[in-house]
């Protein structure tokens, strides 16, 4: 079994040197399919694989059994020993050629149609609802890890990896993009599943704009850019457990979202604002977002047609 | 809604719930889970939900209950508001794949009453931390357990059921010395059953495989982990630490890290709680359920069936005087099994046989464990021998 992965999966190309280590595109020599290999080195002591790794990977495996259409397939997992102190855990995912970033870049001139955006958003929220209902949060949702197949199917990737990789993360000084981070993460307050909704909101806006909504260069700069759009939140919404004070930011009023995201419908704008809500407790949930009127009008339209 | 005492019969009819309590996380499942083709919503004739008479069709009860008359007439009034709102919410109960044919009738017979009881029981057992998700958790248990039954009881050629039983018996003893949770034992044996079929192990390494499965189960379930050196000591240093950790990786790869399992014990406690079973009935059922771990043939059954059969047999063995409340509660609990009578009867036969022989066998760790005063001496109960005579099973 120790050699099985290297034999069964033949690396074809390096497809990313993300925060979590190198990702390879490889060919499964048994099926001929392409796969994405993500390896992580975990520290092992005299008690073998750490409990956290065992539990997290087991959780990913459990999710896999539900076969959700909007979540990338985890096809195989393998643990190989590298030394007495280190074990390599390789996660074998299905390989999808295109991510949302390239999908948006490749879209011809006026950009994606409103119907296409709605469809992508619905699939994205479906995948997210599934993860959240299984107590998994993504924590690093961005166009690069939302995959879009050639049939236009959205598949979330890289979810739940944060905890598996966490020990490894400390060793790699990689700059992680701040653009999709919600205020509570930027402020280093406590956070939960609403983080993914914020990121989804940023991505929603980006689908119309074809460029990111908030491009901050530091945590404070990112927060400043956010407040320029949504306005400075009231004092009572500012988290109490953070070091950064609200006084550091100019008192800005919220600006109409259409100034930043033109072409969005009224209902779309409403949903977007529900996602880009400063207070994570007031932010819409993935499940409720799917029930937002923005998604319902299309169905009623097709129903009246037929 | 205030939590009501379990002995109180009122909650049976207390079906009023706030609307927000029945918000629809279940849609999540409908949207999210399982390949679409497995999901077949079924229209249920609402009129059938009104007071229902359940005919006593349970063959095993008839055959076993020679003294008590099991005339079961279950009537309950549905709160119309409650089930009209529940109509769509109940649907996912039908949505898990093949295997539990009884669910159509389950939905028709016990819509929100069962749901209410399941929610209360899960909360009482501490298996959930938020009542809002209780029914989701139950549906999830019912759905995922179907992945846990193995397709066949056949072992690789060089192992026999007897060898397996000796190993399981030893693991039960190790588990006891370690003071692990009961869930850990059930998971360990499940991992053992799977890995025996997934990876090649020689007879010489069988003990090591058992220990690795227990170790992995502990990593999944326990807060405190034993030292690997301690585990090697328990095996008289037959194997090195290095060997143990190497096999751990091999098992994890072989099982592809799939360590999720819905233990039959959870179903047992859930059903027992719904059925208002006495402490003694529960201990007896736990004993019988643990005996099922030693039986190689039991790996093909669903956890909910194993639990139901253990509980059923326990009631028959102990023959506690019936009360009207107890009987209707039992009836409600057994509605989960409608349509699975054959499977239950088969398990009951296996368990009856096992319990009758338990004290004479070499593999008697479970028998001894359940003969203690803490477990109400259930394994020594004379009824266990009587019942096998009634079933016509020779020991």
XYZ file of C-alpha atoms in Angstrom:
701
model
C 0.000 0.000 0.000
C 2.901 2.325 0.726
C 3.874 2.426 -2.924
C 0.389 2.130 -4.277
C -0.265 5.865 -4.650
C 2.898 6.565 -6.573
C 2.186 3.666 -8.898
C -1.517 4.222 -9.336
C -1.276 7.961 -9.847
C 1.210 9.261 -12.360
C 1.932 12.985 -11.930
C 1.354 14.995 -15.089
C 1.799 18.582 -14.003
C 2.063 20.839 -11.017
C -1.169 22.778 -10.836
C -0.709 24.894 -7.817
C 1.561 25.752 -4.979
C -1.215 26.942 -2.702
C -1.025 27.696 0.964
C -1.405 24.055 1.747
C 1.468 22.694 -0.302
C 1.872 21.566 -3.845
C -1.041 20.215 -5.818
C -0.411 17.882 -8.706
C -2.508 16.910 -11.632
C -2.018 13.210 -12.121
C -3.366 10.389 -14.194
C -4.999 7.432 -12.535
C -3.255 4.576 -14.345
C -6.143 2.225 -13.581
C -8.993 4.313 -14.951
C -7.092 6.742 -17.172
C -8.910 9.632 -15.463
C -7.168 12.764 -14.346
C -7.078 13.441 -10.634
C -5.788 16.193 -8.371
C -3.322 15.007 -5.744
C -3.041 17.038 -2.600
C -0.474 15.923 -0.125
C 0.058 17.093 3.359
C 2.861 16.107 5.674
C 1.680 15.574 9.209
C 3.883 15.244 12.219
C 3.605 11.821 13.758
C 4.807 10.908 17.197
C 5.016 7.536 18.873
C 1.223 7.307 18.729
C 0.948 7.342 14.968
C -1.290 9.648 12.995
C -2.637 12.563 15.037
C -6.241 12.322 16.192
C -7.139 15.579 14.428
C -5.990 14.265 11.048
C -7.771 10.942 11.528
C -11.023 12.665 12.456
C -10.917 15.336 9.765
C -10.161 12.953 6.931
C -12.848 10.602 8.255
C -15.282 13.509 8.098
C -14.353 14.243 4.488
C -14.892 10.577 3.699
C -18.285 10.666 5.332
C -19.332 13.683 3.298
C -18.156 11.871 0.207
C -20.696 9.120 0.791
C -23.515 11.565 0.219
C -22.267 12.099 -3.316
C -23.348 15.723 -3.425
C -23.333 17.173 -6.950
C -21.795 20.487 -5.901
C -18.896 19.153 -3.939
C -15.703 17.839 -5.479
C -15.277 14.039 -5.274
C -12.722 12.674 -2.850
C -11.721 9.493 -4.622
C -8.997 8.089 -2.460
C -6.918 8.772 0.602
C -3.572 7.316 1.408
C -1.112 7.615 4.239
C 2.553 6.880 3.630
C 5.368 7.170 6.058
C 8.196 9.507 5.181
C 10.207 9.287 8.358
C 9.666 8.418 12.001
C 8.343 11.905 12.605
C 6.420 12.488 9.441
C 3.608 10.833 7.525
C 2.376 11.998 4.182
C -1.383 11.956 3.753
C -2.410 12.145 0.119
C -5.932 13.132 -0.787
C -6.970 12.176 -4.288
C -9.689 14.431 -5.690
C -11.419 14.403 -9.033
C -9.740 16.846 -11.372
C -11.747 19.653 -12.891
C -9.883 21.761 -15.433
C -11.474 25.066 -14.782
C -12.083 27.178 -11.720
C -14.457 30.093 -11.404
C -11.583 32.537 -11.823
C -10.675 31.270 -15.272
C -14.342 30.760 -16.085
C -14.966 34.462 -15.449
C -11.838 35.466 -17.383
C -12.852 33.371 -20.378
C -16.417 34.671 -20.504
C -16.873 36.747 -23.683
C -17.234 40.513 -23.626
C -20.354 41.620 -21.759
C -19.704 38.919 -19.166
C -21.978 36.240 -17.804
C -25.701 36.476 -18.407
C -27.887 37.155 -15.359
C -29.425 33.685 -15.753
C -26.002 32.041 -15.784
C -24.972 33.934 -12.658
C -28.137 32.873 -10.900
C -27.529 29.245 -11.807
C -23.920 29.350 -10.595
C -25.007 31.018 -7.373
C -27.720 28.469 -6.743
C -25.289 25.595 -7.160
C -22.691 27.309 -5.013
C -25.209 27.818 -2.199
C -26.454 24.242 -2.524
C -22.940 22.935 -1.990
C -22.444 25.308 0.909
C -25.733 24.315 2.553
C -24.629 20.712 2.371
C -21.282 21.453 4.004
C -22.795 23.661 6.685
C -25.482 21.140 7.564
C -22.653 18.694 8.141
C -20.869 21.121 10.399
C -18.097 21.752 7.905
C -17.113 25.272 7.057
C -14.924 26.131 4.146
C -13.111 29.125 5.616
C -11.247 29.926 2.421
C -13.876 30.243 -0.264
C -12.645 32.119 -3.356
C -13.012 31.823 -7.137
C -9.855 29.686 -7.308
C -11.381 26.863 -5.317
C -14.811 26.900 -6.865
C -14.562 24.568 -9.817
C -16.775 24.794 -12.886
C -16.982 21.727 -15.125
C -17.355 21.972 -18.885
C -21.073 21.229 -18.379
C -21.319 24.259 -16.130
C -21.590 22.296 -12.901
C -20.231 24.035 -9.829
C -18.115 21.994 -7.434
C -16.653 23.262 -4.207
C -13.083 22.208 -3.517
C -10.595 22.533 -0.674
C -13.211 22.622 2.057
C -12.369 21.234 5.444
C -8.700 21.117 4.582
C -7.838 24.020 6.806
C -7.808 21.904 9.931
C -5.914 19.021 8.391
C -3.294 21.355 7.106
C -3.143 23.652 10.101
C 0.036 22.216 11.548
C 1.691 22.402 8.177
C 0.447 25.935 7.571
C 2.588 27.379 10.311
C 5.646 26.278 8.389
C 4.757 27.887 5.085
C 4.848 31.682 5.006
C 2.377 31.985 2.172
C 0.340 35.101 1.578
C -3.292 34.107 1.644
C -5.648 36.430 -0.176
C -7.680 38.719 2.057
C -10.209 39.749 -0.544
C -12.889 37.240 0.421
C -12.333 37.419 4.158
C -15.257 38.591 6.294
C -14.845 41.370 8.864
C -14.915 38.970 11.830
C -11.910 37.080 10.463
C -10.076 40.294 9.586
C -10.745 41.553 13.104
C -9.642 38.189 14.527
C -12.903 37.712 16.336
C -14.609 34.335 16.705
C -16.164 32.979 13.570
C -18.361 30.200 12.227
C -20.225 29.196 9.080
C -21.257 32.799 8.217
C -17.666 33.359 7.036
C -18.472 31.371 3.924
C -21.540 33.465 3.218
C -19.490 36.641 3.239
C -17.074 35.109 0.752
C -20.020 33.948 -1.354
C -21.317 37.534 -1.388
C -17.939 38.817 -2.594
C -17.948 36.172 -5.322
C -21.547 37.009 -6.270
C -20.535 40.625 -6.843
C -17.460 39.533 -8.760
C -19.558 37.520 -11.203
C -21.190 40.768 -12.323
C -18.100 42.936 -12.077
C -15.626 40.384 -13.445
C -13.147 41.788 -10.976
C -13.002 41.435 -7.191
C -15.171 43.685 -5.038
C -12.789 44.435 -2.183
C -9.064 44.328 -3.032
C -7.378 45.213 0.217
C -3.646 45.002 0.757
C -3.677 44.461 4.483
C -6.256 43.528 7.100
C -6.958 47.165 7.970
C -6.983 48.238 4.327
C -9.388 45.380 3.522
C -11.737 46.493 6.320
C -11.531 50.097 5.083
C -12.537 48.984 1.576
C -15.443 46.997 3.005
C -16.742 49.963 5.021
C -16.555 52.200 1.948
C -19.311 50.024 0.523
C -21.388 48.818 3.462
C -20.695 51.795 5.712
C -19.136 51.759 9.166
C -21.163 49.413 11.355
C -22.826 50.830 14.489
C -20.924 50.673 17.752
C -23.100 47.913 19.212
C -22.331 45.571 16.312
C -18.576 45.950 16.698
C -17.219 42.775 18.338
C -16.012 43.280 21.887
C -13.261 40.669 21.848
C -11.028 42.430 19.316
C -8.040 44.715 19.624
C -8.730 46.884 16.580
C -10.995 49.759 17.586
C -13.894 51.064 15.555
C -12.460 54.568 16.028
C -9.661 53.733 13.596
C -12.113 53.959 10.726
C -13.773 57.062 9.295
C -17.542 57.268 9.890
C -18.813 56.212 6.496
C -22.404 55.848 5.367
C -23.401 52.834 3.285
C -23.429 53.506 -0.445
C -25.925 52.032 -2.883
C -24.637 48.634 -3.952
C -25.570 49.368 -7.572
C -22.677 51.898 -7.619
C -20.327 48.935 -7.370
C -22.318 46.176 -8.971
C -24.203 47.510 -11.946
C -26.579 45.251 -13.903
C -27.705 43.494 -10.725
C -31.466 43.214 -10.283
C -33.165 44.675 -7.268
C -33.660 41.269 -5.684
C -30.095 40.286 -6.477
C -28.856 43.444 -4.791
C -31.001 42.675 -1.761
C -29.552 39.174 -1.464
C -26.042 40.522 -1.931
C -26.529 42.967 0.927
C -27.917 40.167 3.105
C -24.686 38.295 2.465
C -22.439 41.289 2.986
C -23.867 42.006 6.422
C -21.281 43.038 8.969
C -22.765 41.183 11.919
C -22.289 37.430 11.266
C -25.391 36.646 13.336
C -27.524 38.837 11.090
C -25.970 37.531 7.883
C -28.250 35.288 5.834
C -27.625 31.521 6.041
C -26.916 29.409 2.978
C -30.249 27.662 3.357
C -32.218 30.892 3.632
C -30.281 32.407 0.761
C -31.533 29.591 -1.466
C -35.060 30.567 -0.542
C -34.485 34.223 -1.308
C -36.902 35.729 -3.903
C -33.870 36.244 -6.170
C -33.931 32.509 -6.879
C -37.664 32.087 -6.888
C -38.686 34.383 -9.712
C -37.051 32.195 -12.334
C -38.918 29.116 -11.171
C -42.254 30.888 -11.149
C -41.481 32.181 -14.626
C -40.810 28.726 -16.015
C -43.837 27.404 -14.196
C -46.164 29.950 -15.760
C -44.642 29.262 -19.165
C -45.254 25.526 -19.031
C -41.384 23.809 24.698
C -40.612 22.670 28.185
C -39.053 19.302 28.530
C -41.456 16.845 29.939
C -40.692 13.954 32.203
C -40.410 10.673 30.479
C -42.821 8.825 32.644
C -45.429 11.413 31.892
C -47.768 10.178 29.237
C -48.847 13.634 28.182
C -46.023 14.297 25.747
C -47.472 11.540 23.613
C -50.192 13.903 22.633
C -48.319 17.103 22.993
C -47.657 17.804 19.395
C -47.924 21.518 19.431
C -44.758 23.063 18.326
C -43.800 26.512 17.451
C -43.504 27.108 13.776
C -39.881 28.091 14.028
C -39.099 24.774 15.678
C -40.065 23.041 12.527
C -38.030 25.213 10.248
C -36.745 23.205 7.449
C -33.170 22.117 7.837
C -34.441 18.952 6.271
C -34.614 20.705 2.998
C -30.930 20.715 3.335
C -31.020 17.018 2.996
C -33.475 17.093 0.215
C -31.240 19.481 -1.649
C -28.054 18.126 -0.535
C -27.798 14.513 0.117
C -27.551 11.463 -1.893
C -27.680 10.925 -5.575
C -30.876 12.330 -6.937
C -32.108 9.013 -8.245
C -32.245 7.593 -4.751
C -34.702 10.210 -3.651
C -38.214 9.204 -4.238
C -40.717 11.314 -2.444
C -43.895 9.459 -1.879
C -47.291 10.949 -1.549
C -48.966 9.844 1.557
C -52.637 9.680 1.919
C -53.207 12.088 4.763
C -56.480 10.532 5.711
C -54.648 7.440 6.839
C -52.949 9.463 9.483
C -56.076 9.827 11.512
C -56.619 7.333 14.356
C -55.013 4.153 13.263
C -55.396 0.607 14.348
C -52.293 -1.416 14.068
C -52.930 -5.081 13.684
C -50.625 -7.312 15.670
C -48.709 -8.729 12.768
C -45.480 -9.326 14.523
C -44.900 -12.989 14.136
C -41.979 -13.154 16.457
C -44.041 -11.723 19.241
C -46.739 -14.244 18.728
C -44.342 -17.099 18.737
C -42.478 -15.910 21.744
C -45.159 -14.547 23.904
C -46.915 -17.549 25.188
C -47.855 -15.997 28.477
C -48.620 -12.402 27.716
C -51.342 -11.580 25.348
C -50.047 -9.104 22.914
C -53.225 -7.531 21.710
C -51.989 -4.343 20.264
C -54.408 -1.665 19.386
C -52.822 1.601 18.924
C -54.981 4.634 18.580
C -53.856 8.161 18.784
C -55.244 11.438 17.694
C -53.240 13.492 15.402
C -53.190 17.166 15.933
C -54.237 18.308 12.524
C -52.210 21.471 12.671
C -49.153 19.527 13.570
C -49.187 17.086 10.759
C -50.295 19.389 8.038
C -47.191 21.379 8.722
C -45.193 18.218 8.945
C -46.289 16.878 5.615
C -43.248 18.027 3.755
C -40.912 17.675 6.640
C -41.646 14.024 7.114
C -40.892 13.280 3.536
C -37.175 12.687 3.856
C -37.840 9.702 6.084
C -38.633 7.949 2.853
C -35.659 9.299 1.128
C -32.962 7.059 2.255
C -32.097 4.200 0.026
C -33.458 0.688 -0.105
C -33.336 -1.617 2.858
C -36.094 -0.472 5.143
C -39.253 -1.307 3.326
C -41.368 -0.486 6.317
C -41.025 3.193 5.918
C -44.067 3.772 3.833
C -46.180 2.453 6.615
C -43.997 4.262 9.105
C -44.822 7.555 7.527
C -48.498 6.741 7.317
C -48.832 5.486 10.850
C -46.697 7.578 13.058
C -46.066 10.973 11.611
C -45.396 13.540 14.254
C -45.875 11.328 17.288
C -42.820 9.263 16.485
C -40.948 12.349 15.495
C -41.693 13.961 18.787
C -40.625 10.889 20.717
C -37.432 10.516 18.710
C -36.551 14.126 19.366
C -37.142 13.789 23.082
C -35.215 10.554 23.293
C -32.206 11.876 21.380
C -32.116 14.915 23.595
C -32.398 12.834 26.731
C -29.602 10.549 25.578
C -27.365 13.523 24.869
C -26.890 12.478 21.260
C -27.799 15.965 20.091
C -27.219 19.407 21.464
C -30.010 21.215 19.693
C -33.553 19.901 19.436
C -34.007 21.740 16.118
C -31.770 19.203 14.427
C -32.938 16.116 16.293
C -35.102 14.752 13.518
C -32.339 15.445 10.991
C -29.954 13.513 13.150
C -32.353 10.586 13.315
C -32.893 10.562 9.552
C -29.164 10.753 9.120
C -28.701 7.766 11.456
C -31.288 5.793 9.527
C -29.773 6.692 6.200
C -26.110 6.225 6.975
C -26.522 2.922 8.794
C -27.360 1.317 5.474
C -23.716 1.834 4.530
C -22.606 0.003 7.645
C -24.094 -3.419 6.983
C -21.735 -5.627 5.031
C -23.006 -7.368 1.909
C -21.900 -10.821 3.023
C -20.929 -12.647 6.194
C -18.195 -14.581 4.390
C -14.718 -14.163 5.775
C -11.494 -14.583 3.806
C -10.821 -18.295 3.452
C -8.161 -18.718 6.097
C -10.310 -17.239 8.873
C -13.243 -18.944 10.504
C -16.061 -17.466 12.519
C -14.558 -19.192 15.550
C -11.201 -17.434 15.109
C -13.006 -14.161 14.679
C -15.042 -14.774 17.831
C -11.895 -15.455 19.861
C -10.395 -12.201 18.626
C -13.563 -10.212 19.345
C -13.773 -11.742 22.807
C -10.203 -10.666 23.507
C -10.937 -7.161 22.229
C -13.948 -6.942 24.529
C -11.614 -7.680 27.430
C -9.008 -5.143 26.315
C -11.767 -2.591 25.810
C -12.954 -3.193 29.345
C -9.490 -2.792 30.875
C -9.070 0.472 29.009
C -12.385 1.836 30.338
C -13.325 2.996 26.884
C -16.789 4.133 25.817
C -19.103 1.434 24.555
C -19.279 3.166 21.169
C -15.558 2.559 20.800
C -16.072 -1.197 21.069
C -18.797 -1.229 18.440
C -16.730 0.928 16.104
C -13.631 -1.236 16.661
C -15.490 -4.416 15.739
C -17.023 -2.698 12.722
C -13.558 -1.608 11.558
C -12.321 -5.135 12.148
C -15.145 -6.594 10.062
C -14.393 -4.197 7.229
C -10.630 -4.478 7.293
C -10.701 -8.289 7.429
C -12.318 -8.048 4.017
C -10.297 -5.117 2.714
C -6.702 -5.879 3.509
C -4.630 -9.025 3.519
C -3.568 -10.122 6.963
C -1.971 -13.381 7.992
C -3.409 -15.360 10.882
C -0.302 -14.444 12.872
C -1.127 -10.761 12.548
C -4.817 -11.107 13.337
C -4.396 -10.016 16.922
C -2.440 -6.979 15.818
C -5.196 -6.088 13.363
C -7.750 -6.279 16.156
C -5.660 -4.012 18.336
C -5.133 -1.510 15.524
C -8.889 -1.367 14.961
C -9.475 -0.714 18.643
C -6.748 1.936 18.604
C -8.282 3.674 15.583
C -11.733 3.498 17.131
C -10.286 5.134 20.241
C -8.728 7.868 18.103
C -12.153 8.531 16.663
C -14.196 8.299 19.872
C -12.099 8.747 22.987
C -10.714 11.810 24.715
C -7.796 10.002 26.255
C -5.651 7.811 24.090
C -3.605 4.861 25.348
C 0.114 4.736 24.620
C 1.109 2.459 21.778
C 3.707 0.890 24.071
C 0.895 0.005 26.472
C -0.988 -1.710 23.689
C 2.112 -3.706 22.785
C 2.435 -4.736 26.416
C -1.136 -6.058 26.342
C -0.078 -8.243 23.428
C 2.923 -9.581 25.371
C 5.217 -7.643 23.037
C 4.453 -10.104 20.274
C 4.562 -7.148 17.914
C 6.658 -3.992 17.913
C 5.327 -0.436 18.053
C 6.636 0.015 14.551
C 4.541 -2.925 13.320
C 1.457 -1.525 14.998
C 1.836 1.928 13.441
C 2.575 0.441 10.040
C -0.606 -1.609 10.200
C -2.484 1.486 11.342
C -1.530 3.249 8.105
C -2.370 0.149 6.131
C -5.829 -0.120 7.695
C -6.503 3.593 7.201
C -5.509 3.328 3.544
C -7.489 0.114 3.116
C -10.594 1.681 4.592
C -9.769 4.967 2.882
C -10.119 6.660 6.248
C -13.771 5.765 6.389
C -14.331 5.589 10.119
C -17.884 6.786 10.365
C -20.274 4.345 11.912
C -23.677 4.488 13.481
C -23.464 1.988 16.321
C -26.465 -0.286 16.982
C -26.105 0.766 20.605
C -27.415 4.231 19.756
C -30.474 2.722 18.131
C -30.952 0.490 21.119
C -30.880 3.365 23.586
C -33.125 5.410 21.334
C -35.718 2.686 20.903
C -35.573 1.776 24.584
C -36.151 5.369 25.506
C -39.148 5.692 23.189
C -40.516 2.375 24.459
C -40.082 3.408 28.121
C -38.205 0.166 28.801
C -37.157 -0.635 32.346
C -33.500 -0.544 33.316
C -33.402 -4.318 33.407
C -34.813 -4.664 29.902
C -32.190 -2.221 28.665
C -29.345 -4.074 30.376
C -30.567 -7.380 29.004
C -30.804 -5.882 25.521
C -27.307 -4.416 25.821
C -26.021 -7.825 26.793
C -27.714 -9.483 23.830
C -26.502 -6.740 21.500
C -22.936 -7.179 22.651
C -23.245 -10.923 22.065
C -24.074 -10.087 18.463
C -20.534 -8.760 18.070
C -19.231 -12.303 18.493
C -21.525 -13.652 15.813
C -19.988 -13.426 12.373
C -23.383 -13.799 10.717
C -24.618 -10.577 12.285
C -22.437 -8.325 10.127
C -25.011 -8.324 7.337
C -27.763 -6.793 9.448
C -28.575 -3.135 9.826
C -27.712 -1.620 13.195
C -31.348 -0.603 13.756
C -32.454 -4.207 13.228
C -29.829 -5.599 15.593
C -30.944 -3.122 18.222
C -34.638 -3.826 17.661
C -34.137 -7.577 17.855
C -32.081 -7.326 21.043
C -34.763 -5.219 22.662
C -37.548 -7.482 21.502
C -35.826 -10.590 22.799
C -34.984 -8.876 26.055
C -38.655 -8.108 26.663
C -39.613 -11.672 25.918
C -36.969 -13.082 28.221
C -37.832 -10.862 31.150
C -41.606 -11.076 30.747
C -42.283 -7.950 32.765
C -45.974 -7.407 33.524
C -47.390 -5.228 30.748
C -48.948 -1.834 31.354
C -51.146 -0.019 28.834
C -48.697 2.897 28.624
C -45.767 0.565 28.254
C -47.462 -1.405 25.499
C -48.425 1.623 23.449
C -44.939 3.096 23.869
C -43.461 -0.218 22.755
C -45.803 -0.251 19.817
C -44.644 3.165 18.745
C -40.986 2.209 19.093
C -41.459 -0.960 17.071
C -43.175 0.952 14.284
C -39.649 1.773 13.159
C -39.351 -1.891 12.215
C -42.571 -2.372 10.310
C -41.711 -4.440 7.275
C -38.455 -5.811 8.661
C -39.931 -8.657 10.683
C -38.007 -11.356 8.822
C -34.649 -9.770 9.540
C -35.568 -9.302 13.188
C -36.693 -12.879 13.541
C -33.440 -14.140 12.086
C -31.407 -12.006 14.475
C -33.525 -13.142 17.414
C -32.756 -16.741 16.548
C -29.038 -16.059 16.390
C -29.045 -14.127 19.655
C -31.205 -16.648 21.502
C -28.826 -19.358 20.508
C -25.798 -17.287 21.487
C -27.267 -16.339 24.867
C -28.160 -19.949 25.680
C -24.603 -21.084 25.037
C -22.780 -18.004 26.315
C -21.673 -19.417 29.667
C -20.287 -22.629 28.207
C -18.249 -20.993 25.519
C -14.587 -20.197 25.577
C -15.485 -16.688 24.472
C -17.334 -15.580 27.570
C -16.008 -12.085 28.292
C -19.395 -10.564 27.553
C -21.170 -13.154 29.658
C -18.941 -12.340 32.623
C -19.167 -8.592 32.046
C -22.957 -8.707 32.179
C -23.160 -11.014 35.189
C -22.013 -8.229 37.514
C -24.359 -6.522 39.995
C -23.944 -3.219 38.066
C -25.514 -4.846 35.039
C -28.267 -6.471 37.154
C -26.850 -9.969 36.543
C -28.698 -10.102 33.253
C -26.469 -12.710 31.607
C -27.400 -15.215 34.318
C -31.124 -14.711 33.982
C -32.914 -18.087 33.824
C -35.293 -16.758 31.184
C -32.474 -16.906 28.629
C -32.492 -20.702 28.720
C -36.242 -20.983 28.757
C -36.625 -18.835 25.708
C -34.302 -20.980 23.646
C -36.403 -23.991 24.537
C -39.491 -22.143 23.403
C -37.866 -21.283 20.128
C -36.876 -24.903 19.724
C -33.234 -24.111 19.435
C -31.026 -26.872 20.756
C -27.963 -25.835 22.638
